[in-house]
Amino acid sequence: MLKKVLLGSLGAVLVLTAGILLGHFGIQRGSTTPDWVMDVTQDVDEALIQKFIAEVDNIAIQENLRELTKVPHMATSPGDEKTVQYMLKRWQDPDTGLDQAWREEYKVYLSFPDPNTPNKVTVVSPSDAVLYTAREKEKAYSSDQEDPEVVQPYAAYAPAGHPKGRLVYANQGKPSDYFLLNQTLDLTGTIAITRYGGEGRAGKAINAAPYGVIGVLVYTDPWDINDGKMSDNNETYPYSWYMPPSGVERGSFNTHYGDMLTPYLAAKDDTYRIPEKNITGIPPIPTQPIGFEDAYALICELGGEPAPSEWQGAFNCTYNFGGPGFKPTSNFNNSDVKLDIYNREELKNSANVMGVIRGSVEPDRYVIYGNHRDSWVHGAIDPSSGTSVMLEVTRVLGRMVKQGKWRPRRSIIFGSWGAEEFGLIGSTEYTEEYYSKLSERSVAYINVDIAVFAITIWCLFVFLQVKTPGSDSTSVYDNWIRYFNRTSPAYGVIPNVGFLTGAGSDYAAFIHFLGITSMDISYTYDRTKTRARIYPAYHTAYDTFDYASKFIDPGFTSHQTVARTAGNVLMRLADSLLLPFNCSDYAETLEGYLNKAMELYTDGLAAHMIAIEPLQNAVRNFRSAATRLDQLVRDSDLANETPLKVRRINDQLMLLDRAFLDPGAFPDRYGFRHVIWASSKAGQATFPGLADAYTRARSTGLDSDWKEAHRQLSILIQAIQGAAHTLGDAI
């Protein structure tokens, strides 16, 4: 069982990009202090946090998940509408609900297979006789897979079409894979079979088309997800957490996030929509995912030269390039692979469910907590584990509010996002519609998507307070630092955290588009004991309540730990007199990025008369400004400070990430404006825009590309200097 694989540690992708909890500030109050001053100077109530932690119930989370996974709930489906109504019912409950809850509708561009004409993958002879047919649906091991609302595996946004050609094996479909394959074969008119990993879903087809490939198959290799396990007689689900042979990872095959017809505009009924032909970042050729049992039947019959060792997988045969096509000794000799794809695009109404607890002192400052609601099928882990956790957090906090025991200093907004699986649509449309208000007022965004598989982390005190599943003594922090740590110049050995540099979940629009400090929380497994790149039932028809309760988190104590952690963070962000951000920790990250940039780029830039010293000065200035502000915070006597001074410091902390936004930095990449946390293809732990531009310039040698490297360096310097000014004195 996965319980044996799970570490008792939080895995970590910290990205509360501004840093680490400062701690609790005691406040002295005089007996003659007016009531309003008492309210304004109130800090976190530790007793209330302990009360919250104690009241989070693992069984309640289990029952939330059971309810949420009764039926498939793909975006805009009848099952999705049932989850909308369930969320509203819970958040409008008179005893445990929120102050207010409502739905917000968007009309969005989605892609579906034709339910009446299923997509097909076949091997056909020269006379078009069908020699082999891939499964159209996954094998049923329980009634969950037999539900008529289970959508056939498909590649969302891949075009319809009927390509037929010789099969070739293209590894992960990376640009380098197709380049290497093209050195051996003429790829014109071929069908490529690729494995998940190494390249985004859409990229596997986008990279193929320039070489003349006319169709793409995608499968999950057992080497990458199952530790080589392939048999459903005793090795895979329903006997373990591993993907069974017919399992297929569905997904959205697009590179941009948000509604594709309304970039930078909220997708309302009357919103202007670009022509469909102008959409970019989707497969230009028909594409279809299949299970590894079908991939096995095809790959092991391929002819041609053996592929490189790093292209080999778990099948008990040699992975060949293809002749192109099959071996002369194969029953499929001289045959083609044919894709019959009937996908279609539709405008559909999709709902976010929103809820709020109004703040008592600073209602115009928002702490936002979100998770998407839609799934590809039943979605027990992705996303319902996160939704079940969020519902438990709101139940406990809602009851405290209804009973008059607590009201946060700042307002808390809860978002149950719709249509995330199609490209983070619900959350993105929300940020586009409320761009100005969110930019001006948002303190932080907390995302809990796959609650038991991937955490971001951040404040020391929070993780010392919360215990690991099944333990009364070992804290999350202790377990985390034991299994996943790094050495900090300032603190020594500390928990290791990652950065939200891509668009993997609903935090993307908040951090990359709006510059709102963000974090993503979940519980993960011991990656030293498995090669699985994610939990094996991901996006398949086997991601069910049965799977979650038997193999992922029996007893739901890991879910409980995530709920306690997320709620603890949420309450501190909402209640702390001073926001719990440490700018010096941000400076440490910038210094680490600078050191790597100096190591890699100094000589190459200098050869083109581009100086990197101004970047050093900018980072040095940021460090000085951060140190001064941190010292001001430490020296402040909060009981005697004016509310306006506290508010001013909080605004500096809140707006820090906004200072790193540059709308012109990445003009060809929708929604990416944060020059520190944008994703990069260069594979270096340094500033993304500079890394990508420098790598390209070194590759091409073009003067125009070196000018772009200089431009990215200048953008970066200006942003860091601007952030330093944000932390400085008011005038």
XYZ file of C-alpha atoms in Angstrom:
731
model
C 0.000 0.000 0.000
C 1.128 3.537 -0.648
C 0.884 4.093 3.094
C 4.162 2.186 3.230
C 5.614 4.448 0.586
C 4.474 7.769 2.002
C 7.134 9.546 4.036
C 5.753 11.183 7.036
C 7.115 14.340 5.512
C 5.732 17.174 3.566
C 7.328 17.169 0.188
C 7.980 20.711 -0.709
C 7.530 23.222 -3.282
C 7.587 26.322 -1.231
C 6.677 29.214 -2.987
C 5.371 31.647 -0.677
C 7.817 33.682 -2.667
C 8.334 36.317 -0.008
C 9.592 33.982 2.646
C 9.482 32.524 6.106
C 7.275 33.226 9.100
C 8.649 35.952 11.319
C 6.987 34.658 14.461
C 4.539 35.768 17.037
C 4.636 39.326 18.266
C 3.461 39.976 21.818
C 1.489 43.136 22.418
C 1.286 45.052 25.679
C -2.004 46.800 26.263
C -2.692 49.505 28.773
C -5.811 49.426 30.884
C -7.021 52.693 29.369
C -6.610 51.596 25.758
C -9.804 52.213 23.762
C -11.590 49.153 22.360
C -10.853 50.127 18.769
C -7.139 50.231 19.504
C -7.387 46.793 21.076
C -8.941 45.500 17.875
C -6.404 47.176 15.609
C -3.406 45.888 17.581
C -4.719 42.347 18.051
C -2.241 39.718 16.829
C -2.613 35.996 16.172
C -4.435 34.182 18.952
C -2.428 30.996 19.492
C -5.243 29.392 21.481
C -7.566 29.706 18.489
C -4.980 28.118 16.221
C -4.665 25.191 18.619
C -8.457 24.942 18.686
C -8.527 24.800 14.886
C -5.851 22.090 14.768
C -7.701 20.004 17.349
C -11.047 20.222 15.557
C -9.853 19.155 12.086
C -11.417 15.712 11.650
C -9.952 13.038 9.376
C -13.280 11.193 9.181
C -15.053 14.344 8.052
C -12.462 14.686 5.277
C -13.016 11.052 4.308
C -16.765 11.636 4.001
C -16.182 14.805 1.984
C -14.141 12.769 -0.465
C -16.720 10.006 -0.610
C -19.398 12.551 -1.561
C -17.261 14.402 -4.082
C -16.298 11.223 -5.956
C -19.679 9.536 -6.274
C -19.859 10.341 -9.975
C -17.420 11.576 -12.636
C -17.358 15.375 -12.661
C -15.525 16.612 -15.723
C -15.908 20.362 -16.257
C -19.427 21.454 -17.302
C -20.804 17.894 -17.002
C -23.893 17.001 -14.924
C -21.524 15.635 -12.279
C -19.692 18.963 -12.179
C -22.976 20.757 -11.538
C -23.635 18.385 -8.629
C -20.329 19.421 -7.067
C -21.241 23.090 -7.565
C -24.459 22.536 -5.630
C -22.635 20.563 -2.945
C -20.071 23.339 -2.429
C -22.810 25.967 -2.216
C -24.755 23.877 0.278
C -21.733 23.484 2.514
C -20.620 27.108 2.324
C -24.152 28.418 2.906
C -24.783 26.169 5.912
C -26.242 28.266 8.780
C -24.051 26.579 11.402
C -20.729 25.940 9.682
C -20.864 27.971 6.485
C -19.164 31.171 5.394
C -20.436 34.750 5.553
C -21.425 34.536 1.914
C -21.141 32.062 -0.986
C -22.112 32.316 -4.632
C -21.359 31.019 -8.115
C -19.697 32.945 -10.927
C -20.189 31.834 -14.527
C -17.821 32.054 -17.471
C -18.401 30.937 -21.057
C -15.245 29.060 -21.966
C -13.731 27.197 -24.903
C -13.442 23.471 -24.179
C -12.647 20.321 -26.160
C -14.434 16.959 -25.963
C -14.460 13.636 -27.805
C -17.617 12.746 -29.692
C -19.594 10.412 -27.377
C -21.368 8.866 -30.360
C -18.265 8.314 -32.485
C -15.344 7.223 -30.289
C -11.765 7.951 -31.251
C -9.970 4.902 -32.650
C -6.391 3.750 -33.073
C -5.893 0.799 -35.422
C -3.218 -1.034 -37.367
C -4.380 -1.452 -40.948
C -3.014 -3.545 -43.819
C -2.350 -2.164 -47.315
C -5.915 -3.202 -48.182
C -7.206 -1.335 -45.079
C -8.041 -4.532 -43.215
C -7.925 -3.875 -39.462
C -5.180 -6.007 -37.890
C -5.241 -4.498 -34.398
C -7.488 -2.093 -32.465
C -6.427 -0.234 -29.339
C -8.815 -0.087 -26.410
C -11.350 2.715 -26.544
C -12.068 2.533 -22.804
C -10.096 1.421 -19.779
C -10.752 -2.012 -18.306
C -13.389 -2.045 -15.566
C -12.375 -3.423 -12.169
C -15.353 -1.886 -10.340
C -18.613 -0.093 -11.047
C -16.690 3.210 -11.025
C -15.155 2.457 -14.425
C -18.541 1.365 -15.794
C -20.253 4.696 -15.106
C -21.587 5.997 -18.455
C -20.169 9.450 -17.645
C -16.571 8.151 -17.729
C -15.101 10.042 -20.677
C -13.085 8.107 -23.231
C -9.366 8.883 -22.973
C -8.530 11.692 -25.398
C -6.171 14.605 -25.969
C -8.145 17.758 -25.235
C -7.690 20.432 -27.941
C -6.041 18.006 -30.385
C -7.728 18.439 -33.789
C -10.001 15.934 -35.447
C -8.569 14.009 -38.375
C -7.770 10.622 -39.877
C -4.008 10.371 -40.453
C -2.524 7.059 -41.559
C 1.171 6.281 -41.797
C 4.143 4.201 -40.759
C 4.833 4.165 -37.023
C 8.024 5.519 -35.436
C 9.106 5.713 -31.806
C 10.057 9.242 -30.668
C 10.813 8.733 -26.976
C 9.371 11.722 -25.041
C 8.670 13.889 -28.054
C 11.215 16.544 -27.093
C 12.742 18.713 -29.849
C 16.019 16.825 -29.382
C 14.209 13.473 -29.753
C 12.686 14.380 -33.103
C 15.980 15.894 -34.246
C 17.826 12.659 -33.475
C 15.116 10.495 -35.032
C 15.171 12.613 -38.158
C 18.894 11.909 -38.580
C 18.020 8.262 -39.177
C 14.581 8.363 -40.799
C 12.506 10.469 -43.127
C 9.598 11.348 -40.820
C 7.340 12.736 -43.531
C 3.912 11.115 -43.328
C 4.673 9.053 -40.206
C 2.787 8.518 -36.959
C 4.947 8.997 -33.847
C 4.417 7.152 -30.575
C 5.792 9.003 -27.543
C 5.854 8.468 -23.810
C 4.735 10.916 -21.139
C 7.450 12.930 -19.401
C 10.275 15.196 -20.523
C 8.024 17.467 -22.579
C 4.590 18.976 -22.090
C 1.631 17.151 -23.580
C 1.044 19.594 -26.431
C 4.755 19.860 -27.166
C 4.932 16.221 -28.210
C 2.799 17.065 -31.247
C 3.952 20.652 -31.752
C 7.572 19.471 -31.948
C 6.640 16.679 -34.372
C 4.781 18.635 -37.034
C 7.774 20.510 -38.544
C 9.347 17.154 -39.421
C 6.295 16.047 -41.406
C 4.810 13.791 -38.712
C 1.030 13.646 -39.253
C -0.214 12.091 -36.003
C 0.986 11.363 -32.460
C 0.239 8.664 -29.893
C 1.095 9.190 -26.222
C 1.350 6.536 -23.515
C 2.725 6.152 -19.984
C 5.672 3.771 -19.835
C 5.640 1.426 -16.805
C 9.273 2.360 -16.209
C 8.247 5.967 -15.522
C 5.090 5.417 -13.453
C 4.976 1.796 -12.218
C 8.573 0.973 -11.300
C 8.339 -1.512 -14.165
C 5.204 -3.308 -12.886
C 2.901 -4.370 -15.728
C 0.532 -7.171 -14.662
C -3.002 -6.615 -13.406
C -3.064 -10.176 -12.075
C -1.032 -9.279 -8.997
C 1.101 -6.152 -9.488
C -1.092 -3.204 -10.474
C -4.495 -1.848 -9.497
C -6.700 -3.331 -8.018
C -3.851 -5.038 -6.076
C -1.653 -1.969 -5.585
C -1.436 1.734 -6.383
C 0.256 1.104 -9.764
C -1.502 1.933 -13.037
C -3.078 -1.131 -14.694
C -2.167 -1.929 -18.316
C -5.217 -0.240 -19.833
C -4.859 2.926 -17.763
C -4.620 6.139 -19.775
C -3.615 9.586 -18.567
C -6.063 12.087 -20.000
C -5.071 15.731 -20.174
C -5.295 19.114 -21.774
C -2.908 19.381 -24.705
C -2.232 23.115 -24.613
C 0.723 25.218 -23.573
C -1.099 28.383 -22.456
C -3.397 28.738 -19.481
C -6.782 30.430 -19.241
C -9.577 30.524 -21.805
C -7.875 30.448 -25.192
C -10.397 32.640 -27.020
C -10.308 35.516 -24.507
C -6.666 36.149 -23.537
C -6.422 38.837 -20.804
C -10.217 39.229 -20.845
C -12.720 37.461 -18.591
C -14.730 34.982 -20.670
C -18.225 36.431 -20.236
C -21.089 36.022 -22.728
C -20.414 39.308 -24.488
C -16.601 39.264 -24.344
C -14.680 39.634 -27.601
C -13.240 36.301 -28.751
C -10.322 35.845 -31.104
C -10.858 33.644 -34.170
C -10.237 29.971 -33.443
C -7.627 29.875 -36.210
C -5.515 32.326 -34.204
C -5.159 30.019 -31.204
C -1.577 28.943 -30.574
C 0.007 26.363 -28.281
C -2.216 23.398 -29.200
C -1.433 20.295 -31.285
C -1.440 21.037 -35.015
C -1.964 17.343 -35.811
C -4.310 14.646 -34.437
C -3.114 13.190 -31.146
C -4.423 10.396 -28.917
C -3.317 8.884 -25.582
C -3.371 5.077 -25.178
C -2.628 2.550 -22.428
C 0.723 0.839 -22.094
C -0.762 -2.534 -23.020
C -1.483 -1.116 -26.481
C 1.833 0.719 -26.609
C 3.545 -2.600 -25.816
C 1.783 -4.280 -28.740
C 2.974 -1.549 -31.107
C 6.485 -0.691 -29.904
C 7.668 -4.293 -29.613
C 6.796 -4.850 -33.275
C 8.734 -1.859 -34.607
C 11.616 -2.394 -36.972
C 14.619 -0.232 -37.692
C 17.668 0.484 -35.577
C 17.578 0.155 -31.771
C 16.877 3.437 -29.990
C 19.482 4.812 -27.541
C 19.641 3.285 -24.071
C 18.021 6.333 -22.491
C 14.997 5.821 -24.760
C 14.414 2.259 -23.534
C 11.557 1.511 -21.120
C 10.052 -1.356 -19.147
C 8.801 -3.518 -22.018
C 10.625 -6.842 -22.419
C 11.732 -5.976 -25.933
C 14.108 -3.572 -27.618
C 12.599 -0.193 -28.358
C 13.490 0.407 -32.018
C 13.141 3.645 -33.980
C 10.876 2.018 -36.544
C 11.798 1.230 -40.136
C 9.718 3.471 -40.311
C 7.050 0.914 -39.561
C 7.108 -2.649 -38.282
C 9.611 -5.511 -38.556
C 9.523 -7.694 -41.668
C 8.861 -10.647 -39.331
C 5.936 -8.939 -37.621
C 2.300 -9.749 -38.311
C 2.009 -5.983 -38.843
C 4.681 -5.904 -41.565
C 3.994 -3.357 -44.289
C 1.036 -1.990 -42.300
C 0.142 1.509 -41.166
C -1.180 2.920 -37.937
C -4.364 4.919 -38.379
C -5.848 7.516 -36.030
C -9.531 8.360 -36.314
C -10.013 11.374 -34.068
C -13.424 13.016 -33.663
C -12.685 15.666 -31.040
C -14.781 18.807 -31.173
C -14.620 22.205 -29.505
C -17.521 23.908 -27.741
C -18.306 27.071 -25.803
C -19.670 25.938 -22.436
C -20.730 27.633 -19.216
C -18.359 26.804 -16.375
C -18.801 27.934 -12.767
C -16.484 28.981 -9.989
C -17.946 28.682 -6.504
C -16.791 31.577 -4.335
C -17.063 32.127 -0.594
C -15.851 34.738 1.866
C -15.251 35.344 5.558
C -15.158 39.116 5.999
C -12.279 40.639 7.906
C -12.949 42.670 11.041
C -10.085 45.185 10.901
C -8.755 45.137 7.329
C -11.614 43.773 5.215
C -9.965 45.273 2.131
C -6.983 42.936 2.465
C -7.529 39.454 1.049
C -6.019 36.088 1.817
C -7.181 33.735 -0.954
C -7.433 29.952 -0.623
C -8.273 27.954 -3.736
C -8.564 24.530 -5.320
C -10.128 23.410 -8.566
C -13.246 21.280 -8.460
C -13.413 19.609 -11.877
C -11.750 16.287 -12.665
C -11.201 14.104 -15.706
C -13.176 11.227 -14.190
C -13.933 10.682 -10.476
C -10.802 12.581 -9.504
C -10.345 11.314 -5.947
C -6.799 12.612 -5.603
C -6.792 15.217 -8.371
C -8.539 17.418 -7.304
C -11.023 16.080 -4.753
C -8.422 15.367 -2.078
C -7.752 19.104 -2.054
C -11.437 19.985 -2.147
C -12.209 17.630 0.735
C -9.446 19.322 2.745
C -10.733 22.800 1.858
C -14.253 21.849 2.949
C -12.944 20.700 6.315
C -10.955 23.918 6.762
C -14.053 25.998 5.984
C -16.245 23.829 8.264
C -14.028 24.423 11.288
C -13.400 28.105 10.571
C -17.029 28.691 9.593
C -18.284 27.263 12.874
C -15.849 29.440 14.850
C -17.234 32.484 13.021
C -20.884 31.462 13.446
C -20.344 30.875 17.172
C -18.748 34.298 17.576
C -15.428 32.834 18.728
C -13.314 34.195 15.883
C -13.306 36.591 12.968
C -10.134 37.165 10.969
C -8.390 40.514 10.862
C -8.287 40.338 7.051
C -10.893 38.929 4.687
C -10.519 35.347 3.478
C -11.729 34.463 -0.012
C -12.287 30.821 -0.926
C -12.369 29.743 -4.573
C -13.551 26.402 -5.956
C -12.311 26.828 -9.504
C -13.997 25.341 -12.564
C -12.396 23.908 -15.725
C -8.866 23.768 -14.322
C -8.100 20.547 -16.155
C -8.573 22.323 -19.480
C -5.887 24.879 -18.667
C -6.424 26.586 -15.276
C -9.454 28.331 -16.745
C -11.655 29.169 -13.729
C -8.907 30.729 -11.631
C -7.452 32.603 -14.594
C -10.792 34.105 -15.623
C -11.322 35.182 -12.013
C -7.978 37.015 -11.941
C -8.750 38.655 -15.275
C -12.193 39.837 -14.182
C -11.026 41.193 -10.829
C -7.543 42.209 -11.908
C -7.476 45.674 -10.336
C -9.042 44.733 -7.022
C -6.912 41.633 -6.553
C -3.729 43.455 -7.541
C -4.359 46.222 -5.025
C -5.629 44.163 -2.083
C -4.384 40.561 -2.121
C -1.946 39.491 0.580
C -1.315 35.907 -0.560
C -2.773 32.941 -2.411
C -2.780 29.408 -0.982
C -3.392 26.507 -3.365
C -4.247 22.982 -2.250
C -4.855 20.845 -5.334
C -3.619 17.271 -4.983
C -3.678 17.366 -1.193
C -1.697 14.221 -0.610
C 0.935 14.556 -3.250
C 2.976 17.715 -3.444
C 3.547 20.405 -0.846
C 4.876 23.787 -0.818
C 5.942 25.024 2.376
C 6.966 27.924 4.245
C 6.789 29.035 7.787
C 8.885 27.376 10.442
C 6.452 27.853 13.319
C 3.489 26.398 11.432
C 5.280 23.166 10.654
C 6.589 22.739 14.160
C 3.023 22.941 15.440
C 1.532 20.328 13.104
C 2.435 16.684 13.719
C 3.025 14.036 11.082
C 0.285 11.471 10.454
C 0.032 8.947 13.262
C 2.528 10.733 15.521
C 2.014 12.850 18.639
C 5.645 13.887 18.878
C 7.248 14.226 15.424
C 6.437 17.502 13.731
C 5.978 18.006 10.037
C 9.025 20.271 10.148
C 11.221 17.630 11.791
C 10.228 14.960 9.291
C 10.590 17.335 6.389
C 14.070 18.442 7.337
C 15.053 14.815 7.875
C 14.125 13.678 4.381
C 14.330 16.760 2.182
C 16.745 19.512 3.205
C 19.298 22.020 2.005
C 21.950 24.228 3.550
C 21.154 27.919 3.848
C 23.961 30.492 4.255
C 21.901 32.189 6.965
C 20.252 29.286 8.798
C 22.301 26.165 8.140
C 20.363 22.986 7.376
C 16.717 23.789 6.678
C 13.822 22.135 4.823
C 14.252 22.308 1.076
C 11.590 24.033 -0.937
C 10.958 24.476 -4.619
C 9.595 27.414 -6.558
C 6.344 27.866 -8.472
C 8.106 28.450 -11.762
C 5.535 26.871 -14.077
C 1.786 26.721 -14.511
C 1.064 23.367 -12.919
C -2.020 24.418 -10.987
C -4.260 27.353 -10.095
C -1.522 29.380 -8.447
C -0.255 30.310 -11.936
C -2.394 33.380 -12.597
C -1.941 34.650 -9.055
C 1.863 34.558 -8.974
C 2.813 34.898 -12.651
C 0.077 37.269 -13.844
C -0.826 39.275 -10.722
C 2.379 38.948 -8.698
C 0.547 37.767 -5.587
C 2.744 35.856 -3.170
C 1.654 32.216 -3.550
C 2.178 28.731 -2.212
C 1.037 25.223 -3.168
C 0.547 22.631 -0.433
C 0.204 18.864 -0.472
C 1.604 15.698 1.071
C 3.926 13.554 -1.003
C 5.525 10.119 -1.084
C 9.100 8.961 -0.557
C 10.645 9.494 -3.962
C 13.690 7.434 -3.024
C 11.446 4.354 -3.111
C 9.759 4.848 -6.471
C 10.424 6.338 -9.906
C 6.779 7.350 -10.268
C 6.722 10.927 -11.578
C 3.270 11.346 -10.011
C 0.767 8.983 -8.399
C 0.068 6.246 -10.985
C -3.727 6.637 -11.252
C -3.330 10.296 -12.236
C -6.030 11.388 -14.729
C -7.262 7.809 -15.206
C -10.588 6.126 -14.466
C -8.924 4.466 -11.459
C -8.508 7.673 -9.439
C -11.485 6.789 -7.237
C -12.477 6.830 -3.569
C -11.579 3.144 -3.406
C -8.083 3.859 -4.754
C -7.531 6.792 -2.382
C -8.797 5.046 0.737
C -6.944 1.775 0.115
C -3.635 2.811 -1.412
C -3.061 6.523 -0.917
C -4.171 7.478 2.576
C -5.946 4.793 4.624
C -7.463 6.561 7.605
C -7.085 9.965 5.884
C -4.493 11.156 8.393
C -2.300 12.660 5.669
C -5.299 14.652 4.464
C -5.831 15.743 8.062
C -2.208 16.911 8.293
C -2.581 18.981 5.132
C -5.809 20.538 6.455
C -4.151 21.437 9.744
C -1.153 22.891 7.939
C -3.127 24.872 5.367
C -5.524 26.210 7.988
C -2.669 27.200 10.285
C -0.986 29.112 7.461
C -4.313 30.671 6.467
C -5.102 31.909 9.972
C -1.645 33.437 10.403
C -1.822 35.243 7.094
C -5.299 36.513 7.980
C -4.608 37.434 11.629
C -0.939 38.436 12.023
C -0.556 42.081 12.918
C 2.486 42.221 10.650
C 2.461 39.934 7.626
C 4.677 36.889 8.245
C 7.101 37.503 5.391
C 10.878 37.779 5.674
C 12.411 39.755 2.844
C 15.948 38.672 3.708
C 15.015 35.149 2.672
C 13.934 36.535 -0.697
C 17.349 38.192 -0.930
C 19.017 34.827 -0.303
C 17.204 33.360 -3.299
C 18.192 36.274 -5.533
C 21.812 35.914 -4.416
C 21.738 32.213 -5.256
C 20.349 33.010 -8.716
C 22.979 35.720 -9.163
C 25.841 33.381 -8.292
C 24.660 30.864 -10.887
C 24.237 33.600 -13.513
C 27.740 34.918 -12.827
C 29.158 31.424 -13.157
C 27.411 30.666 -16.438
C 27.026 33.959 -18.281
C 29.701 36.498 -17.275
C 32.271 35.637 -19.941
C 29.778 35.150 -22.747
C 28.043 38.444 -22.046
C 31.350 40.282 -21.720
C 32.426 38.976 -25.133
C 29.450 40.873 -26.555
C 30.100 44.010 -24.518
C 27.290 43.301 -22.055
C 28.176 43.926 -18.416
C 26.697 41.810 -15.646
C 27.976 44.097 -12.856
C 24.771 46.195 -12.755
C 22.892 42.993 -11.866
C 25.273 42.464 -8.969
C 24.586 45.999 -7.789
C 20.828 45.508 -8.027
C 20.904 42.342 -5.941
C 23.199 44.045 -3.441
C 20.747 46.953 -3.165
C 17.866 44.554 -2.647
C 19.753 42.811 0.158
C 20.412 46.149 1.871
C 16.782 47.238 1.594
C 15.525 43.874 2.864
C 17.912 43.958 5.816
C 16.813 47.467 6.782
C 13.129 46.568 6.620
C 13.611 43.371 8.588
C 15.518 45.345 11.230
C 12.711 47.904 11.369
C 10.230 45.108 11.979
C 12.370 43.569 14.723
C 12.889 46.915 16.445
C 9.254 48.011 16.281
C 7.286 48.216 19.514
C 4.005 47.212 17.968
C 1.948 48.154 21.002
C 3.037 51.747 20.558
C 3.236 51.967 16.794
C 0.520 53.783 14.899
C -1.818 51.590 12.824
C -0.742 53.550 9.752
C 2.906 52.556 10.234
C 1.936 48.896 10.576
C -0.225 49.214 7.484
C 2.641 50.830 5.569
C 5.042 48.013 6.402
C 2.418 45.417 5.484
C 1.842 47.122 2.154
C 5.561 46.988 1.411
C 5.594 43.270 2.168
C 2.353 42.580 0.300
C 3.412 44.444 -2.836
C 6.936 43.069 -3.065
C 6.167 40.393 -5.635
C 4.256 42.924 -7.750
C 7.519 44.837 -8.147
C 8.953 41.908 -10.114
C 6.236 42.065 -12.789
C 7.099 43.312 -16.258
C 4.316 43.105 -18.881
C 6.839 43.284 -21.711
C 9.286 40.685 -20.457
C 7.741 37.658 -22.162
C 5.433 38.979 -24.920
C 4.907 35.572 -26.503
C 3.993 33.798 -23.262
C 0.495 34.459 -22.008
C 0.245 35.320 -18.330
C 3.967 35.162 -17.507
C 5.117 38.546 -16.185
C 7.097 37.696 -13.039
C 10.763 37.954 -13.996
C 11.988 35.844 -11.060
C 9.510 32.957 -11.066
C 8.649 32.506 -14.757
C 9.446 29.051 -16.082
C 12.567 28.453 -18.136
C 13.673 25.921 -20.715
C 17.338 26.423 -19.931
C 17.322 24.038 -16.985
C 19.401 26.329 -14.760
C 18.585 27.550 -11.248
C 18.832 31.205 -12.172
C 16.866 34.112 -13.624
C 14.553 32.578 -16.265
C 14.388 35.293 -18.919
C 18.133 35.832 -18.921
C 18.805 32.078 -18.913
C 16.584 31.384 -21.921
C 17.815 34.373 -23.913
C 21.480 33.639 -23.218
C 21.068 29.954 -24.117
C 19.434 30.868 -27.401
C 22.070 33.480 -28.231
C 24.890 31.030 -27.592
C 23.142 28.491 -29.804
C 22.435 30.758 -32.779
C 25.160 33.374 -32.457
C 22.751 35.903 -34.001
C 23.228 39.538 -33.088
C 19.479 39.878 -32.580
C 19.535 37.099 -29.984
C 22.415 38.715 -28.087
C 20.414 41.929 -28.081
C 17.529 40.006 -26.542
C 19.877 38.660 -23.861
C 20.883 42.256 -23.121
C 17.213 43.283 -22.994
C 16.371 40.490 -20.553
C 19.303 41.478 -18.360
C 18.102 45.092 -18.328
C 14.533 44.040 -17.486
C 15.863 41.983 -14.615
C 18.064 44.757 -13.235
C 15.221 47.265 -13.359
C 12.804 44.869 -11.646
C 15.201 44.060 -8.801
C 16.039 47.723 -8.308
C 12.333 48.509 -8.287
C 11.717 45.818 -5.679
C 14.491 47.298 -3.531
C 12.789 50.701 -3.778
C 9.505 49.063 -2.725
C 11.168 47.941 0.496
C 12.812 51.306 1.114
C 11.575 54.447 2.808
C 8.326 55.968 1.638
C 10.128 58.973 0.146
